Coordinates of C-alpha atoms and ligand atoms in Angstrom, one line a residue:
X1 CA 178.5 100.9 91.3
X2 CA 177.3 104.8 91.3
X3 CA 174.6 103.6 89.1
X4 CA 174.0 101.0 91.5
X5 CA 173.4 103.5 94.5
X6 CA 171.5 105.8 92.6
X7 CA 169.0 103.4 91.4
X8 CA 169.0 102.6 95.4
X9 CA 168.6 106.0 96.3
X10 CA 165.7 106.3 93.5
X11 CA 163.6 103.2 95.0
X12 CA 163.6 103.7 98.4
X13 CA 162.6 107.0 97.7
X14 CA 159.6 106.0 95.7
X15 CA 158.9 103.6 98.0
X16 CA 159.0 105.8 100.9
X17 CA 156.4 108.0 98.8
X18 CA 153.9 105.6 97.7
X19 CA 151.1 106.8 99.9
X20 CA 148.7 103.9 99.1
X21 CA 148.8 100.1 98.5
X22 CA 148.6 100.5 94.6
X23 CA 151.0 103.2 94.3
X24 CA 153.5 101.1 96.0
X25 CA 153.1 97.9 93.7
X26 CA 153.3 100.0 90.8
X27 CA 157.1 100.7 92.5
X28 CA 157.5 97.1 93.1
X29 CA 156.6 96.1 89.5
X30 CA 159.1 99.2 88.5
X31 CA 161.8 97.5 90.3
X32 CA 161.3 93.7 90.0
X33 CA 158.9 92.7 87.9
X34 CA 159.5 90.9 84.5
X35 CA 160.9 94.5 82.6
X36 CA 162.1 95.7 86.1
X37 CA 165.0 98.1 86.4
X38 CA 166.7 96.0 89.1
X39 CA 165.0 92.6 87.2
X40 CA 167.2 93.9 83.9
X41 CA 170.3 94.2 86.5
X42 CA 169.9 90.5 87.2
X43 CA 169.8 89.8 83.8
X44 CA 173.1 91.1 82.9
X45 CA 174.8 89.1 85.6
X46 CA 174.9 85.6 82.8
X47 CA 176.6 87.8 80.6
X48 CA 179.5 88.9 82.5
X49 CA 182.8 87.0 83.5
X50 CA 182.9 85.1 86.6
X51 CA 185.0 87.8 88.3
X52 CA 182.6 90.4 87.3
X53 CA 179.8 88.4 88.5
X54 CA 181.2 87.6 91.8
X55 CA 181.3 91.3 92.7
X56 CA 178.4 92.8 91.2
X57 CA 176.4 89.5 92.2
X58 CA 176.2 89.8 95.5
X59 CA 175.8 94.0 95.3
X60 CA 172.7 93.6 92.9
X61 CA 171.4 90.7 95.4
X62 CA 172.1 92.7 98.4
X63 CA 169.9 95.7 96.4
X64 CA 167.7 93.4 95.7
X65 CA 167.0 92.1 99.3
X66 CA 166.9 95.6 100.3
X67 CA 164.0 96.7 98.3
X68 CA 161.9 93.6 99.2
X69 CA 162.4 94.3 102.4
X70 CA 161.1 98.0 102.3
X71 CA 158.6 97.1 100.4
X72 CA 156.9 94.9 103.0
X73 CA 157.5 97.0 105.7
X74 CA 155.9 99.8 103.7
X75 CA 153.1 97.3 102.8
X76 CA 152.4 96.6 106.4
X77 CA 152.5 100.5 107.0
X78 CA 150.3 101.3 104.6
X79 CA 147.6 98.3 105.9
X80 CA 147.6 99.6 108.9
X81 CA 146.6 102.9 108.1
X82 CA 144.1 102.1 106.0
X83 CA 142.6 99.6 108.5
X84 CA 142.9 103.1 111.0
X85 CA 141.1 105.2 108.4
X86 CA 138.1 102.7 107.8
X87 CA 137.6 102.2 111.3
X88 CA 137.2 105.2 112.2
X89 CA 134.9 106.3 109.0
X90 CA 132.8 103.3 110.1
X91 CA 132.4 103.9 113.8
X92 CA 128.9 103.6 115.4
X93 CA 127.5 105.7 118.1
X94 CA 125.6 102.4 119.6
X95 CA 124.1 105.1 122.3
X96 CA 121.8 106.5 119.3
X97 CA 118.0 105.7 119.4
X98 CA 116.8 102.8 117.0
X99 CA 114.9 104.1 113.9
X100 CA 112.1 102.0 113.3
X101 CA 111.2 100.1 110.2
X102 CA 108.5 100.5 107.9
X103 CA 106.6 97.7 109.3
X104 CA 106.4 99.2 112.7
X105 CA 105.2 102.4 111.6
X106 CA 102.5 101.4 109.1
X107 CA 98.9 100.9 111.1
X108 CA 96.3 98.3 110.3
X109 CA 93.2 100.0 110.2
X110 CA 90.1 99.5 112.9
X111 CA 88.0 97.9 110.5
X112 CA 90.6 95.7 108.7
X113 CA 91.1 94.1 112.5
X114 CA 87.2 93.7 113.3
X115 CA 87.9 91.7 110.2
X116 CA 90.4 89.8 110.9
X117 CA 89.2 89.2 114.7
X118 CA 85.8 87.5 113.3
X119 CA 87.3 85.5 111.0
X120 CA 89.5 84.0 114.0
X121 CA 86.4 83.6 116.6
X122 CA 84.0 81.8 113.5
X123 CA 86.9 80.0 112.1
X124 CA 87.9 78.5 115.8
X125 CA 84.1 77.3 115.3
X126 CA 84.7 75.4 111.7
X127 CA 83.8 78.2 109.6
X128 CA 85.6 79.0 106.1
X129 CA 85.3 82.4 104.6
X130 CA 83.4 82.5 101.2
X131 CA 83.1 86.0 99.2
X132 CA 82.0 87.2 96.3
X133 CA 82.2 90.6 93.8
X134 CA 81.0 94.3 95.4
X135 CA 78.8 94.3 91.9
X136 CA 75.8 92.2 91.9
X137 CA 73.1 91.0 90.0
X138 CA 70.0 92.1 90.9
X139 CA 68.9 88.2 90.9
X140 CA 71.9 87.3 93.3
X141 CA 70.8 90.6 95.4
X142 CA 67.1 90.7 95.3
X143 CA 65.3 88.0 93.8
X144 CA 67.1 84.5 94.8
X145 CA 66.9 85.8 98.3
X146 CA 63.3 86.0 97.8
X147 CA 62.5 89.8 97.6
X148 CA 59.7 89.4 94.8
X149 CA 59.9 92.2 91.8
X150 CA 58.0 95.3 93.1
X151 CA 58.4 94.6 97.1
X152 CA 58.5 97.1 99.1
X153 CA 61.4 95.7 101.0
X154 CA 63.7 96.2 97.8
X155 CA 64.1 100.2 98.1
X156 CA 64.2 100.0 101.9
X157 CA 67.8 98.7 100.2
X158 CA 68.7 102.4 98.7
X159 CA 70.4 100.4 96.1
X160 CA 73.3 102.2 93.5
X161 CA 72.3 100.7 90.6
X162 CA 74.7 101.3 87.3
X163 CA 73.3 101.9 83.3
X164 CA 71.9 98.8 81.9
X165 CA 73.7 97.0 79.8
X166 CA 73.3 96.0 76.3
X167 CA 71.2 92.9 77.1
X168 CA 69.0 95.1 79.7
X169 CA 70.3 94.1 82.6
X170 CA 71.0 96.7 85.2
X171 CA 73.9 95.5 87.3
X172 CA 73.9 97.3 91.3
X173 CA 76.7 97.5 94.4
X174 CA 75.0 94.8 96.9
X175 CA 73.6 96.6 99.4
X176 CA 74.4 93.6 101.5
X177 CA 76.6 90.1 102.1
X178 CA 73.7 87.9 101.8
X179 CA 74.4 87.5 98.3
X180 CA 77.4 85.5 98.7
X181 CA 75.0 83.0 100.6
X182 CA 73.4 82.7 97.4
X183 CA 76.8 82.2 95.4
X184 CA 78.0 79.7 97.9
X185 CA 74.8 77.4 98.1
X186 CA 74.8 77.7 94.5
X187 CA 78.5 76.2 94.2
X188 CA 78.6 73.9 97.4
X189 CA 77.0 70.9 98.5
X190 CA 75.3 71.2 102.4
X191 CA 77.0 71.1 105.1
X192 CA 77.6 74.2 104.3
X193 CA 79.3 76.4 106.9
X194 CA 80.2 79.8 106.1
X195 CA 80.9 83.7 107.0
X196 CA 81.6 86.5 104.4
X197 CA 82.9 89.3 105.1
X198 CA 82.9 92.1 102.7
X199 CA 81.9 95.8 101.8
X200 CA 78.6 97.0 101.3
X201 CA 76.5 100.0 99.3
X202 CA 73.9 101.6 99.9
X203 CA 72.7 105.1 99.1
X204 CA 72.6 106.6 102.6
X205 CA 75.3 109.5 104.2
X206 CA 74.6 110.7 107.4
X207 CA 76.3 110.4 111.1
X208 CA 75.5 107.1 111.1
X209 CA 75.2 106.2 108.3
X210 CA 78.1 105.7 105.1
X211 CA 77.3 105.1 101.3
X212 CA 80.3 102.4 101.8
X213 CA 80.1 100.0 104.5
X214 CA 81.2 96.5 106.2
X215 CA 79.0 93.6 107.0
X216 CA 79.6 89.7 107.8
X217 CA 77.3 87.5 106.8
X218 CA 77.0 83.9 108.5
X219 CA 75.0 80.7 106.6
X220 CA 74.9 77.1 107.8
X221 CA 72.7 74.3 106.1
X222 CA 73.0 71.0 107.2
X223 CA 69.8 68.5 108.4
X224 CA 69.4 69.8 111.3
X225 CA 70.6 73.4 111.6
X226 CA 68.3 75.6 114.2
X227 CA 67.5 78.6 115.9
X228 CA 69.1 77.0 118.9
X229 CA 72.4 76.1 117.4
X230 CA 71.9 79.4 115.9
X231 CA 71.3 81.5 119.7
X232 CA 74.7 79.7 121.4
X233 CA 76.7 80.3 118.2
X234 CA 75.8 84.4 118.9
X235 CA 76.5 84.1 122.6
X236 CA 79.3 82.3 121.9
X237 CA 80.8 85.2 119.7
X238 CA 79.7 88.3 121.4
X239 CA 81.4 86.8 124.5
X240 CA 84.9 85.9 122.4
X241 CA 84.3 89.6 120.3
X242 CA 83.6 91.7 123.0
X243 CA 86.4 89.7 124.9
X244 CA 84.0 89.7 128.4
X245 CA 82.7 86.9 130.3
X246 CA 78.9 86.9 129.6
X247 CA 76.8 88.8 127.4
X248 CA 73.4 88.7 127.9
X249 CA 71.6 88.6 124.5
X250 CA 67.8 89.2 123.8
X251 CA 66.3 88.2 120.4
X252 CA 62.9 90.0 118.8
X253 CA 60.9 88.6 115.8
X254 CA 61.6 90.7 112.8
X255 CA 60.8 90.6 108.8
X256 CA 64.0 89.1 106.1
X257 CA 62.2 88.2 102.9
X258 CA 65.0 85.9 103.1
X259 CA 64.4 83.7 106.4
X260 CA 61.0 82.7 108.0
X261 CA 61.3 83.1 111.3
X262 CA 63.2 86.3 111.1
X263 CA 64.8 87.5 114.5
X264 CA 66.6 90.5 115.5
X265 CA 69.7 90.5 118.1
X266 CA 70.0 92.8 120.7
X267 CA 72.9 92.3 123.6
X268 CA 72.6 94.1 126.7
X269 CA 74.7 97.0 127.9
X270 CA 75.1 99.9 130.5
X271 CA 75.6 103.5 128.4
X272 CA 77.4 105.9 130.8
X273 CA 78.5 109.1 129.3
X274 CA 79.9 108.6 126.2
X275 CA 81.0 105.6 127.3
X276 CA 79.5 101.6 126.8
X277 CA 80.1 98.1 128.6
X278 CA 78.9 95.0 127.4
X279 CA 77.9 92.3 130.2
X280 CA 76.2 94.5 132.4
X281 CA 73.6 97.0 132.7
X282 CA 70.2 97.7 131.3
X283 CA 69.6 99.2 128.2
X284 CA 69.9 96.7 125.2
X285 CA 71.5 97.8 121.5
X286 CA 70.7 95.7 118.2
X287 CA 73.6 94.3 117.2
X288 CA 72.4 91.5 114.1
X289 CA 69.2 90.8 111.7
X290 CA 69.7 87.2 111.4
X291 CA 66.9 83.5 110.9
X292 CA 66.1 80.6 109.4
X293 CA 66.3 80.5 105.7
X294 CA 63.7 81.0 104.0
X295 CA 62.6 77.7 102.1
X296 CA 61.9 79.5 98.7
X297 CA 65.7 80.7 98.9
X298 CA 67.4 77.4 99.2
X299 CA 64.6 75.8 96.6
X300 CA 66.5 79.3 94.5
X301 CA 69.6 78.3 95.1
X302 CA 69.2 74.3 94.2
X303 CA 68.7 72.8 97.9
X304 CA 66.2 70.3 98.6
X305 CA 64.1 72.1 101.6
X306 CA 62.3 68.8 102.2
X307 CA 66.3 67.7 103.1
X308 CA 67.7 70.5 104.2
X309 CA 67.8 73.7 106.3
X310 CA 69.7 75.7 107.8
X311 CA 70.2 79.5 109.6
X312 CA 71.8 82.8 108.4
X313 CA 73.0 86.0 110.3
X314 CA 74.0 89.4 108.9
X315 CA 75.6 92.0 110.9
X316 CA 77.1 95.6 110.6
X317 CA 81.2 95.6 111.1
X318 CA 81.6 99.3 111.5
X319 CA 79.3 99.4 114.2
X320 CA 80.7 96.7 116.1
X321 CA 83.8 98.1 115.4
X322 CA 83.2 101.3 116.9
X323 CA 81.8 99.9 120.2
X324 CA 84.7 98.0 120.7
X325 CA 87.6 100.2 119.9
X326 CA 85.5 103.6 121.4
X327 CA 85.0 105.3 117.8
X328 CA 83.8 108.4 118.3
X329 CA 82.7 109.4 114.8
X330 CA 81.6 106.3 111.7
X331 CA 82.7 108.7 109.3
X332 CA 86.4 108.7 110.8
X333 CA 86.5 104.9 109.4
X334 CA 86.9 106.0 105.4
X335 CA 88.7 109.4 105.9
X336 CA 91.9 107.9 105.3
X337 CA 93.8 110.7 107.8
X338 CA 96.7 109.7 108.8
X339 CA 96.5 111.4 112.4
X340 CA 93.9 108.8 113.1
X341 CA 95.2 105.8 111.9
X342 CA 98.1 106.1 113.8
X343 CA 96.0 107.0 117.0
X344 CA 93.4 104.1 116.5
X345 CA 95.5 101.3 114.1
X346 CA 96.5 98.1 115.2
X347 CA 100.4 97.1 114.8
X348 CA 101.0 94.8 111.7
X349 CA 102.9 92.0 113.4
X350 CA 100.0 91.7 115.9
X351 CA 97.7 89.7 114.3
X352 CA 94.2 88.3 116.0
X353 CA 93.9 85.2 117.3
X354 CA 91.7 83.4 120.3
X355 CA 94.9 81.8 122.0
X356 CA 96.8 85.0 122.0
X357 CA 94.4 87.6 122.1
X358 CA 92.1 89.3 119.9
X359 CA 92.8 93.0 120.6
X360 CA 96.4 92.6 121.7
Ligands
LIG401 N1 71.0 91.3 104.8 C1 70.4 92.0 105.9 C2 70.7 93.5 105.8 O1 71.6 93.9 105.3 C3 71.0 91.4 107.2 C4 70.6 90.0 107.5 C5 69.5 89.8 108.2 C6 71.3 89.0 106.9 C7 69.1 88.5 108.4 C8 71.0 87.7 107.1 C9 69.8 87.4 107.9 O2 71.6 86.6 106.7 O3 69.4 86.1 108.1 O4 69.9 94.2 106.4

């Protein structure tokens, strides 16, 4: 029976000691799992006389109760503490300032929202957005869009042309949009209604002007396109772009080898200071070349002129841009500084539309 109270003694010590949950099984499993020293105990008991048994029974039992027991309650002890200790590792000081996510810091840039802001006012109207590749052929550039080999009008363009290639051909960066008018007519069946926006080239780098810059070109051909239809569609985006009642817009006869009557836009405006306001005032600011098409273009591009016709604009984003959002300085637009972009970018869940606003 000494052996008895020792092997008590023994456990409840160990038990007592286990500091953690495993530590404490590994007790349990000494004691009464299968090759347990209290398990072995039990095992005896079949092999001893019915007296024997009787006493030592109910002493090994009693043992045996005795360690369950402490075994839970140290179970329970050790829960708790370890529920304690994670609690208070994991507590959070909800009083501390919110740090915001990636997609709250990043800015859109100015020019990526004049994009974006277009293509919502012209596709409210029925437009889709057609585009086409930065490097042009000088057909698709020039000569489709009726600037004859040898006119003048082709190095007004200042035109970065690359090495010719191996069958001659000397590939350039359009120095406008209008090409993709020519890609599109040459791909889709009238009505055609369309605006692309894109980047442009041209070889040109001072205040205002960049070697890399933004334009949107607009072309619908239907039966009866005209310079009426075309007049109301300006108004009607110059009022949505510049987000003011009324503009008042004034259109001058110009020269586009690519439309016959050629017009130039100007909208009215007051310059105070640095400062300008559209919808008031008198001084006027060309905003947009823009005309009819020019009937040897669409006969270039496979339309029937004797069926149909149609009207083009073409206008400078960066410009528009910077009147609207008060850029100081074009070149600002591809410095990539990071001061900037956080002062004059546009949040990236706020995204343009005519029911919910353009600018935000
Ligand atoms: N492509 C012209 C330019 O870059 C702008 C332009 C004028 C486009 C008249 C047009 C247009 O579509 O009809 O100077």
């Amino acid at each position: 029976m000494s052996d008895l109270s020792a092997l008590r003694d023994e456990t409840l010590a160990a038990v007592a000691a286990a500091s953690e949950e495993g530590a404490l099984d590994a007790v349990r499993v000494a004691a009464l799992g299968k090759k347990g020293s209290i398990t072995a105990l039990l095992a005896m008991l079949g092999k001893m006389s019915p007296d024997e048994r009787r006493g030592a029974g109910a002493a090994i039992n009693a043992l045996k109760d005795e360690v369950t027991q402490a075994l839970g309650e140290r179970r329970a002890l050790l829960k708790g503490a370890a529920l304690d200790a994670r609690l208070k590792a994991e507590s959070l000081d909800v009083t501390l300032p919110v740090r915001p996510a990636g997609i709250e810091t990043g800015r859109i840039h100015p020019i990526s929202q004049v994009f974006d802001e277009v293509t919502a006012i012209f596709a409210d109207m029925g437009f889709a957005v057609a585009e086409g590749p930065d490097i042009e052929s000088d057909d698709y550039n020039f000569t489709k869009l009726n600037f004859p080999p040898g006119h003048p009008a082709r190095e007004m363009h200042d035109t970065f042309f690359f090495a010719p290639d191996a069958n001659g051909e000397r590939k350039l960066l359009r120095t406008h949009t209008s090409p993709v008018q020519v890609r599109t007519m040459l791909t889709q069946k009238p009505p055609i209604r369309v605006i692309c926006p894109g980047r442009t080239y041209r070889t040109d780098f001072d205040q205002t002007h960049t070697p890399q810059f933004h334009q949107v070109e607009g072309l619908v051909i239907d039966k009866s396109a005209n310079l009426g239809n075309l007049k109301w569609l300006l108004e009607e985006f110059c009022k949505a772009f510049f987000e003011v009642k009324d503009v008042k817009m004034r259109f001058r006869p110009s020269f586009f080898p690519f439309t016959s009557p050629s017009v130039e836009v100007d909208i009215q405006c007051r310059r105070r200071g640095g400062e300008i306001r559209f919808g008031e005032g008198e001084d006027w600011l060309e905003v947009l070349g823009c005309g009819m098409v020019h009937a040897n273009v669409l006969r270039n591009c496979g339309i029937d002129p004797d069926e149909y016709q149609g009207f083009a604009w073409g206008m400078g984003l960066d410009r528009i841009a910077m009147l609207k959002y008060g850029l100081p300085d074009l070149r600002d637009l591809f410095d990539g500084d990071l001061r900037w972009i956080r002062h004059y970018g546009f949040r990236p869940l706020e995204i343009p539309t005519l029911a919910g606003g353009l600018s935000g």
